[in-house]
Amino acid sequence: MKRISIIGTGYVGLVSGAGIADFGHQVTCVDILEEKIEKLKDGKIPIYEPGLKELIKRNVQSGRLKFSTKISKAIKNSEVIFIAVGTPEGKNGNADLSAIFSVAQTISENINGYKIICTKSTVPIGTGEKIFKQVSKQTNKPFGYCSNPEFLREGSAVKDFLWPDRVVLGASQKTDFEIMEDVYRPLYINETPIIHTSIETAEMIKYASNAFLAMKISYINEIANLCEEVNADVHSVARAMGLDGRISPKFLHAGPGFGGSCFPKDTKALATLAEEKGSTMHTLNGAMETNEQQKKRMVEKLKYLVGDSFKGKKIALLGLAFKPETDDIRESPAITMAHKILGEGGQISAYDPEANENFEKMFPDIIYCKSWKNAVLDSVGLVILTEWNEFRGIGPNQLKKLMKSLNVLDTRNILNMNDFLKAGFNFDNVGRKYKVAR
Ligand code: NAD
């Protein structure tokens, strides 16, 4: 059993903290937001993530998981300190590392014996070395450093953390690898691949993986757009491509463009770093450009369906989170859509099973509804932006009773196109031309 602190109790820090406690360690999750920590101490979970509530409850009850705002105390009491603070987009596309270096400073002031500083946040290649140098300047106590990037996906974060495809450990000393392997001992026993690399390689693995997935999405979106022009069906194309073992079916879903707290900022940070190093990543630059265009393309599709103008029209947005099973709206395609509709004089009624509250902080003028049926009522256009399961069953007969004009844009390709076309809807989706079945 190790004493561990996790600094930063967000989507990654909270899931990792609860997961590591579940591995049998003594974990303190720390955050600067007192309100968040108070909520957690009261048994309330500040984010929506399937299975997280139960995982936290189990580990709090066993006494292995605690929450605190006392960062210095947590550092002094820990053998391994994970940094899991945010690294949002900063100036010129670079990652903003201010929270990382601020935490590193606090760690350096509180080192009182051998500890490992382990960065879980996604940080540009070379950051680990900077942290190491910063801390070394402040203390003469020995310490270790490890880069342990996190690959969990929001929406399935608990499962991803407890049963990962691999764990990446980047360090420079044998003892540090040994200590980190102890942290992940249950996974080691499960034969989860544990990759030992240098710090820089570990940092690169994270960016290279995210950028690759983002490129895959942009690629299938471009194929989808071309499918629309040549009467091909992107569903069948993606399915058949995905059955090729070299390609895999994952991240081959055409849609409104990627969003979320990671892909947009991580692709930019990698491309910016590549530019600074004189090693331009043309494929990645193209994928980012395609993504911006794809979000705009969805707006144009909707505008066309509702008669070339949003002015005075009520549009229903179903799905605000950047993906299902999360309440996270960061960089969600719904943001581009909402900005455009409102900016051009339209009205919006919206529904998301989990993200209404977060969206309302950004767009207070939208009417937020408690069900998709309420959102759709009297609208002249409906857009599906997130593929929540409850939207999959929406059919034309239900909508006919609720909508004022029958215009539907399904940016996630989850509705039955032919049913809608046969029922007389103005219908569009991504990468499939309208064909009424005979
Ligand atoms: P988040 O914004 O949800 O959480 C960050 C937390 O850090 C917040 O609660 C914030 O209050 C806290 N914080 C900021 N400064 C602090 C400080 N000085 N001391 C203590 N706490 C502080 O962010 P997130 O989505 O959990 O992402 C964290 C990191 O993990 C990022 O680098 C991100 O790129 C990476 N990552 C995220 C995901 C994901 O799906 N969200 C997946 C893999 C990796």
Coordinates of C-alpha atoms and ligand atoms in Angstrom, one line a residue:
M1 CA 0.0 0.0 0.0
K2 CA 1.3 3.4 -0.9
R3 CA 0.3 6.9 0.2
I4 CA -0.6 8.9 -2.8
S5 CA -1.9 12.3 -3.6
I6 CA -3.6 13.5 -6.8
I7 CA -3.4 17.2 -7.3
G8 CA -6.3 18.4 -9.5
T9 CA -9.6 16.7 -9.0
G10 CA -11.3 17.0 -12.4
Y11 CA -12.4 14.4 -14.9
V12 CA -8.9 12.8 -14.8
G13 CA -7.9 13.4 -11.2
L14 CA -11.1 12.2 -9.7
V15 CA -11.4 9.0 -11.7
S16 CA -7.6 8.3 -11.3
G17 CA -7.8 9.0 -7.6
A18 CA -10.8 6.7 -7.1
G19 CA -9.2 4.0 -9.3
I20 CA -5.9 4.1 -7.6
A21 CA -7.7 3.8 -4.2
D22 CA -9.5 0.8 -5.6
F23 CA -6.1 -0.7 -6.4
G24 CA -5.6 -0.7 -2.6
H25 CA -3.6 2.5 -2.0
Q26 CA -4.3 5.4 0.4
V27 CA -5.3 8.3 -1.8
T28 CA -5.9 12.0 -1.1
C29 CA -7.5 14.0 -4.0
V30 CA -6.6 17.6 -3.7
D31 CA -8.1 20.7 -5.5
I32 CA -8.0 24.4 -5.2
L33 CA -11.7 24.7 -5.5
E34 CA -13.1 24.5 -2.0
E35 CA -16.6 24.1 -3.2
K36 CA -15.7 21.0 -5.2
I37 CA -13.9 19.4 -2.3
E38 CA -16.8 20.2 0.1
K39 CA -19.2 18.6 -2.3
L40 CA -17.1 15.5 -2.5
K41 CA -16.8 15.3 1.2
D42 CA -20.6 15.4 1.3
G43 CA -20.8 12.4 -1.0
K44 CA -21.8 14.5 -4.1
I45 CA -20.0 13.9 -7.4
P46 CA -19.3 17.2 -9.3
I47 CA -19.2 15.5 -12.8
Y48 CA -21.3 12.9 -14.6
E49 CA -19.3 9.8 -15.4
P50 CA -20.9 6.3 -15.4
G51 CA -19.9 4.1 -12.5
L52 CA -17.9 6.9 -10.7
K53 CA -20.3 7.4 -7.9
E54 CA -20.2 3.8 -6.8
L55 CA -16.4 3.7 -7.2
I56 CA -15.9 6.7 -5.0
K57 CA -18.5 5.5 -2.4
R58 CA -16.8 2.1 -2.1
N59 CA -13.4 3.6 -1.6
V60 CA -14.4 6.4 0.8
Q61 CA -16.3 3.9 2.9
S62 CA -13.2 1.7 3.1
G63 CA -11.2 4.7 4.3
R64 CA -8.8 4.6 1.3
L65 CA -10.0 7.7 -0.5
K66 CA -10.1 11.3 1.0
F67 CA -10.6 14.8 -0.3
S68 CA -8.7 17.9 0.7
T69 CA -7.8 21.4 -0.2
K70 CA -4.6 21.2 1.9
I71 CA -2.0 20.7 -0.8
S72 CA 1.1 21.1 1.3
K73 CA -0.1 18.5 3.9
A74 CA -1.1 16.1 1.1
I75 CA 2.4 16.4 -0.5
K76 CA 4.2 15.9 2.8
N77 CA 2.2 12.7 3.5
S78 CA 2.6 11.1 0.1
E79 CA 5.2 8.8 -1.5
V80 CA 3.8 9.5 -5.0
I81 CA 2.3 12.8 -6.1
F82 CA 0.2 12.8 -9.3
I83 CA -0.2 16.1 -11.1
A84 CA -3.6 16.0 -12.9
V85 CA -4.4 19.7 -13.3
G86 CA -5.8 21.1 -16.5
T87 CA -3.5 22.1 -19.4
P88 CA -5.9 24.1 -21.6
E89 CA -5.1 25.9 -24.8
G90 CA -2.9 28.9 -24.1
K91 CA -1.4 31.5 -26.4
N92 CA -0.7 30.7 -30.0
G93 CA -2.0 27.2 -29.8
N94 CA 0.5 26.2 -27.1
A95 CA -0.7 24.4 -23.9
D96 CA -1.1 26.7 -20.9
L97 CA 1.2 25.1 -18.3
S98 CA 0.7 27.7 -15.5
A99 CA -1.2 25.3 -13.3
I100 CA 1.4 22.6 -13.8
F101 CA 4.3 24.8 -12.8
S102 CA 2.4 26.3 -9.9
V103 CA 1.8 22.8 -8.5
A104 CA 5.5 21.9 -9.2
Q105 CA 6.5 24.9 -7.1
T106 CA 4.3 23.9 -4.2
I107 CA 5.7 20.3 -4.4
S108 CA 9.3 21.6 -4.3
E109 CA 8.5 23.6 -1.2
N110 CA 7.1 20.6 0.6
I111 CA 9.4 17.7 -0.3
N112 CA 10.4 16.0 3.0
G113 CA 11.7 12.6 1.9
Y114 CA 12.0 10.6 -1.3
K115 CA 8.9 11.1 -3.5
I116 CA 7.9 10.6 -7.0
I117 CA 6.4 13.5 -8.9
C118 CA 4.2 11.9 -11.6
T119 CA 2.6 13.9 -14.3
K120 CA -0.7 12.5 -15.5
S121 CA -1.8 15.7 -17.2
T122 CA -1.2 15.9 -21.0
V123 CA 1.9 18.1 -21.3
P124 CA 4.1 19.0 -24.3
I125 CA 7.2 17.0 -24.9
G126 CA 10.0 18.5 -22.8
T127 CA 7.8 19.6 -19.9
G128 CA 8.9 16.8 -17.6
E129 CA 12.5 17.9 -17.9
K130 CA 11.4 21.5 -17.1
I131 CA 9.5 20.3 -14.0
F132 CA 12.5 18.3 -12.9
K133 CA 14.8 21.2 -13.3
Q134 CA 12.4 23.6 -11.5
V135 CA 12.0 21.3 -8.5
S136 CA 15.8 20.5 -8.4
K137 CA 16.5 24.2 -8.1
Q138 CA 14.3 24.5 -5.0
T139 CA 15.3 21.5 -3.0
N140 CA 18.3 19.4 -2.3
K141 CA 16.2 16.4 -1.2
P142 CA 16.3 13.6 -3.7
F143 CA 13.1 12.9 -5.7
G144 CA 12.0 10.9 -8.7
Y145 CA 10.0 11.9 -11.8
C146 CA 7.6 10.0 -13.9
S147 CA 5.5 10.8 -16.9
N148 CA 2.3 8.7 -16.8
P149 CA -0.1 10.1 -19.4
E150 CA -3.7 9.2 -19.1
F151 CA -5.7 7.6 -21.9
L152 CA -9.2 7.4 -20.3
R153 CA -12.2 8.6 -22.3
E154 CA -14.9 10.6 -20.8
G155 CA -18.1 8.6 -20.8
S156 CA -16.2 5.4 -20.1
A157 CA -13.5 6.8 -17.9
V158 CA -14.0 4.4 -14.9
K159 CA -13.8 1.3 -17.2
D160 CA -10.8 2.8 -19.1
F161 CA -8.9 3.5 -15.9
L162 CA -9.5 0.2 -14.2
W163 CA -9.0 -1.9 -17.4
P164 CA -6.7 0.1 -19.6
D165 CA -5.2 -1.1 -23.0
R166 CA -1.8 -0.1 -21.6
V167 CA 0.0 1.9 -19.0
V168 CA 2.8 4.2 -20.1
L169 CA 5.6 5.0 -17.6
G170 CA 8.3 7.4 -18.6
A171 CA 11.1 7.7 -16.1
S172 CA 14.9 7.8 -15.9
Q173 CA 15.7 5.7 -12.8
K174 CA 15.1 2.1 -12.0
T175 CA 13.7 2.8 -8.5
D176 CA 11.1 5.2 -10.0
F177 CA 9.9 2.5 -12.4
E178 CA 9.7 0.0 -9.5
I179 CA 7.6 2.4 -7.3
M180 CA 5.2 3.2 -10.2
E181 CA 4.8 -0.5 -10.9
D182 CA 3.8 -0.9 -7.3
V183 CA 1.1 1.7 -7.8
Y184 CA -0.3 -0.2 -10.8
R185 CA 0.4 -3.7 -9.3
P186 CA -3.2 -5.0 -9.9
L187 CA -2.9 -4.2 -13.6
Y188 CA 0.6 -5.7 -13.7
I189 CA -0.9 -9.0 -12.3
N190 CA -3.7 -8.8 -14.9
E191 CA -1.0 -8.7 -17.6
T192 CA -1.9 -5.2 -18.8
P193 CA 1.0 -4.1 -21.0
I194 CA 3.1 -1.6 -19.0
I195 CA 5.4 0.3 -21.3
H196 CA 8.6 1.7 -19.9
T197 CA 10.1 4.5 -21.8
S198 CA 12.0 7.8 -21.4
I199 CA 10.1 10.8 -20.1
E200 CA 10.0 12.5 -23.5
T201 CA 8.8 9.3 -25.3
A202 CA 6.0 8.9 -22.8
E203 CA 4.9 12.5 -23.4
M204 CA 5.1 12.0 -27.1
I205 CA 3.0 8.7 -27.0
K206 CA 0.1 10.7 -25.5
Y207 CA 0.1 13.4 -28.2
A208 CA 0.8 11.0 -31.0
S209 CA -2.2 8.9 -30.0
N210 CA -4.7 11.8 -29.6
A211 CA -3.5 13.4 -32.8
F212 CA -3.9 10.1 -34.7
L213 CA -7.4 9.6 -33.5
A214 CA -8.3 13.2 -34.4
M215 CA -6.9 12.7 -37.9
K216 CA -8.9 9.5 -38.2
I217 CA -12.1 11.4 -37.5
S218 CA -11.3 14.2 -39.9
Y219 CA -10.4 11.6 -42.5
I220 CA -13.7 9.8 -42.3
N221 CA -15.5 13.2 -42.3
E222 CA -13.9 14.2 -45.5
I223 CA -14.8 10.8 -47.0
A224 CA -18.3 11.4 -45.8
N225 CA -18.5 14.7 -47.5
L226 CA -17.3 13.2 -50.7
C227 CA -19.8 10.3 -50.3
E228 CA -22.5 13.0 -50.4
E229 CA -21.3 14.1 -53.8
V230 CA -20.9 10.7 -55.4
N231 CA -23.9 8.9 -54.0
A232 CA -21.9 6.6 -51.7
D233 CA -22.9 5.7 -48.2
V234 CA -20.3 6.5 -45.5
H235 CA -21.8 4.0 -43.1
S236 CA -21.1 1.0 -45.4
V237 CA -17.7 2.5 -46.4
A238 CA -16.7 2.9 -42.7
R239 CA -18.0 -0.5 -41.7
A240 CA -16.1 -2.3 -44.5
M241 CA -13.0 -0.2 -43.9
G242 CA -13.2 -1.0 -40.1
L243 CA -13.3 -4.8 -40.7
D244 CA -9.8 -4.5 -42.1
G245 CA -7.6 -5.4 -39.1
R246 CA -5.1 -2.8 -40.1
I247 CA -7.6 0.0 -39.8
S248 CA -10.1 -0.9 -36.9
P249 CA -13.7 0.3 -36.8
K250 CA -13.0 2.7 -33.9
F251 CA -13.1 6.5 -34.5
L252 CA -14.5 5.9 -38.0
H253 CA -17.9 7.6 -37.4
A254 CA -18.6 10.5 -39.6
G255 CA -20.2 13.4 -37.7
P256 CA -20.1 17.1 -36.9
G257 CA -16.4 17.2 -36.2
F258 CA -14.4 16.4 -33.0
G259 CA -14.7 18.4 -29.8
G260 CA -14.0 17.8 -26.2
S261 CA -11.4 18.8 -23.7
C262 CA -8.6 16.9 -25.4
F263 CA -8.5 16.6 -29.2
P264 CA -8.8 20.2 -30.1
K265 CA -6.2 21.5 -27.7
D266 CA -3.8 18.5 -28.0
T267 CA -3.8 18.6 -31.8
K268 CA -3.0 22.4 -31.7
A269 CA -0.3 21.9 -29.0
L270 CA 1.4 19.2 -31.0
A271 CA 1.2 21.1 -34.3
T272 CA 2.5 24.2 -32.6
L273 CA 5.4 22.3 -31.0
A274 CA 6.2 20.7 -34.4
E275 CA 6.2 24.2 -36.0
E276 CA 8.5 25.5 -33.4
K277 CA 10.9 22.6 -33.9
G278 CA 10.8 23.2 -37.7
S279 CA 9.1 19.9 -38.4
T280 CA 5.7 20.9 -39.7
M281 CA 3.0 18.3 -39.4
H282 CA 1.0 18.7 -42.6
T283 CA -1.4 15.8 -42.0
L284 CA -2.3 17.2 -38.6
N285 CA -2.7 20.7 -39.8
G286 CA -5.1 19.4 -42.5
A287 CA -7.1 17.4 -39.9
M288 CA -7.6 20.5 -37.8
E289 CA -8.6 22.6 -40.7
T290 CA -11.1 19.9 -41.8
N291 CA -12.5 19.8 -38.3
E292 CA -13.3 23.6 -38.3
Q293 CA -14.9 23.3 -41.7
Q294 CA -17.0 20.3 -40.6
K295 CA -18.5 22.2 -37.8
K296 CA -19.4 25.1 -40.1
R297 CA -20.7 22.6 -42.7
M298 CA -23.3 21.4 -40.2
V299 CA -24.5 25.0 -39.7
E300 CA -24.8 25.4 -43.4
K301 CA -26.7 22.1 -43.7
L302 CA -29.2 23.2 -41.1
K303 CA -29.6 26.7 -42.6
Y304 CA -30.4 25.1 -46.0
L305 CA -33.0 22.8 -44.4
V306 CA -34.8 25.6 -42.6
G307 CA -34.9 28.0 -45.6
D308 CA -31.6 29.8 -45.7
S309 CA -32.1 31.9 -42.6
F310 CA -32.4 31.4 -38.8
K311 CA -34.0 34.8 -38.1
G312 CA -37.0 34.4 -35.9
K313 CA -37.0 30.6 -36.2
K314 CA -37.1 28.2 -33.3
I315 CA -34.5 25.4 -33.6
A316 CA -34.3 22.4 -31.2
L317 CA -30.9 21.2 -30.3
L318 CA -30.7 17.6 -29.0
G319 CA -27.4 16.9 -27.3
L320 CA -25.1 19.6 -26.0
A321 CA -22.2 17.5 -24.5
F322 CA -19.3 16.8 -26.9
K323 CA -20.1 13.1 -26.7
P324 CA -22.7 10.9 -24.9
E325 CA -22.4 9.8 -21.3
T326 CA -20.7 13.0 -20.1
D327 CA -21.7 16.4 -19.0
D328 CA -18.6 18.0 -20.6
I329 CA -19.3 20.6 -23.2
R330 CA -15.8 21.8 -23.8
E331 CA -15.4 22.5 -27.6
S332 CA -18.6 20.7 -28.3
P333 CA -19.9 21.1 -31.9
A334 CA -23.2 22.3 -30.2
I335 CA -21.3 25.5 -29.3
T336 CA -20.6 26.4 -32.9
M337 CA -24.2 25.6 -33.8
A338 CA -25.7 27.7 -30.9
H339 CA -23.4 30.7 -31.6
K340 CA -24.5 30.8 -35.3
I341 CA -28.2 30.3 -34.7
L342 CA -28.4 32.9 -31.9
G343 CA -26.0 35.3 -33.8
E344 CA -28.3 35.3 -36.8
G345 CA -31.5 36.0 -34.8
G346 CA -32.8 32.5 -34.2
Q347 CA -34.1 31.0 -31.0
I348 CA -33.0 27.7 -29.5
S349 CA -34.7 25.2 -27.2
A350 CA -32.3 22.6 -26.1
Y351 CA -32.1 19.3 -24.2
D352 CA -29.2 17.2 -23.0
P353 CA -29.7 14.5 -20.4
E354 CA -26.6 15.7 -18.4
A355 CA -25.1 18.9 -19.9
N356 CA -28.0 21.5 -19.8
E357 CA -26.5 23.1 -16.7
N358 CA -23.0 23.5 -18.1
F359 CA -24.3 24.8 -21.4
E360 CA -26.5 27.3 -19.6
K361 CA -23.4 28.9 -18.1
M362 CA -22.2 29.7 -21.6
F363 CA -25.6 30.3 -23.3
P364 CA -28.0 31.7 -20.7
D365 CA -30.5 32.8 -23.5
I366 CA -31.4 29.3 -24.6
I367 CA -34.6 27.6 -23.4
Y368 CA -33.4 24.5 -21.5
C369 CA -35.9 21.6 -21.4
K370 CA -36.3 18.5 -19.3
S371 CA -37.0 16.2 -22.2
W372 CA -36.4 16.0 -25.9
K373 CA -40.1 16.2 -26.6
N374 CA -40.3 19.6 -24.8
A375 CA -37.4 20.9 -26.7
V376 CA -38.8 19.9 -30.1
L377 CA -42.3 21.3 -29.4
D378 CA -43.2 24.0 -32.0
S379 CA -39.7 24.1 -33.5
V380 CA -39.1 24.5 -37.3
G381 CA -35.8 22.6 -37.2
L382 CA -34.3 19.8 -35.1
V383 CA -30.6 19.0 -34.9
I384 CA -29.2 15.9 -33.2
L385 CA -25.7 16.8 -32.1
T386 CA -24.9 14.1 -29.5
E387 CA -25.7 10.4 -29.9
W388 CA -27.3 9.8 -26.6
N389 CA -29.2 6.5 -26.6
E390 CA -32.5 8.1 -25.8
F391 CA -32.4 10.0 -29.2
R392 CA -31.9 6.8 -31.2
G393 CA -35.6 5.8 -31.0
I394 CA -37.0 9.2 -32.2
G395 CA -39.3 8.5 -35.1
P396 CA -41.1 10.7 -37.7
N397 CA -44.6 10.1 -36.3
Q398 CA -43.7 11.4 -32.9
L399 CA -42.0 14.5 -34.4
K400 CA -44.9 15.2 -36.8
K401 CA -47.1 15.8 -33.7
L402 CA -44.6 18.1 -32.1
M403 CA -42.8 20.2 -34.7
K404 CA -44.1 23.2 -36.6
S405 CA -42.1 22.4 -39.8
L406 CA -40.5 19.0 -40.6
N407 CA -36.8 19.8 -40.9
V408 CA -34.3 17.4 -39.3
L409 CA -30.5 17.3 -39.3
D410 CA -29.0 14.2 -37.8
T411 CA -25.3 15.0 -37.5
R412 CA -24.6 11.7 -35.8
N413 CA -26.4 9.4 -38.3
I414 CA -28.5 7.7 -35.6
L415 CA -32.0 8.1 -37.1
N416 CA -33.5 6.0 -39.8
M417 CA -33.1 8.2 -42.8
N418 CA -35.5 6.4 -45.0
D419 CA -38.4 6.5 -42.5
F420 CA -38.0 10.3 -42.3
L421 CA -37.9 10.7 -46.0
K422 CA -40.9 8.5 -46.6
A423 CA -42.8 10.5 -44.0
G424 CA -42.2 13.7 -45.9
F425 CA -39.4 15.3 -43.8
N426 CA -36.7 17.6 -45.1
F427 CA -33.9 15.4 -43.7
D428 CA -30.1 15.5 -43.9
N429 CA -27.3 13.7 -42.2
V430 CA -23.6 13.2 -42.8
G431 CA -22.2 11.2 -45.7
R432 CA -25.4 9.6 -47.0
K433 CA -27.5 11.0 -49.8
Y434 CA -31.3 10.8 -49.6
K435 CA -32.6 7.6 -51.1
V436 CA -36.2 6.6 -50.5
A437 CA -36.4 2.8 -50.3
R438 CA -38.6 1.2 -52.9
Ligands
NAD1 P1 -10.4 19.5 -15.4 O1 -10.4 20.9 -15.8 O2 -11.6 18.7 -15.4 O3 -9.7 19.4 -14.0 C1 -8.6 20.1 -13.6 C2 -8.7 20.3 -12.1 O4 -7.5 20.8 -11.6 C3 -9.8 21.3 -11.7 O5 -10.7 20.7 -10.7 C4 -9.0 22.5 -11.1 O6 -9.7 23.2 -10.1 C5 -7.8 21.8 -10.6 N1 -6.7 22.7 -10.4 C6 -6.2 23.7 -11.2 N2 -5.1 24.3 -10.7 C7 -4.9 23.6 -9.5 C8 -3.9 23.8 -8.5 N3 -2.9 24.7 -8.7 N4 -3.9 23.0 -7.5 C9 -4.9 22.0 -7.3 N5 -5.8 21.8 -8.3 C10 -5.8 22.6 -9.3 O7 -9.3 18.8 -16.4 P2 -9.3 17.3 -16.9 O8 -10.2 17.1 -18.0 O9 -9.4 16.4 -15.7 O10 -7.8 17.2 -17.5 C11 -6.7 17.2 -16.7 C12 -5.5 16.8 -17.6 O11 -5.6 15.5 -18.0 C13 -5.3 17.7 -18.8 O12 -4.0 17.8 -19.0 C14 -6.0 16.9 -19.9 O13 -5.4 17.2 -21.2 C15 -5.6 15.5 -19.5 N6 -6.5 14.4 -19.9 C16 -7.8 14.6 -19.9 C17 -8.7 13.6 -20.3 C18 -10.2 13.8 -20.4 O14 -10.9 13.0 -21.0 N7 -10.7 14.9 -19.7 C19 -8.2 12.4 -20.8 C20 -6.8 12.2 -20.7 C21 -6.0 13.2 -20.3

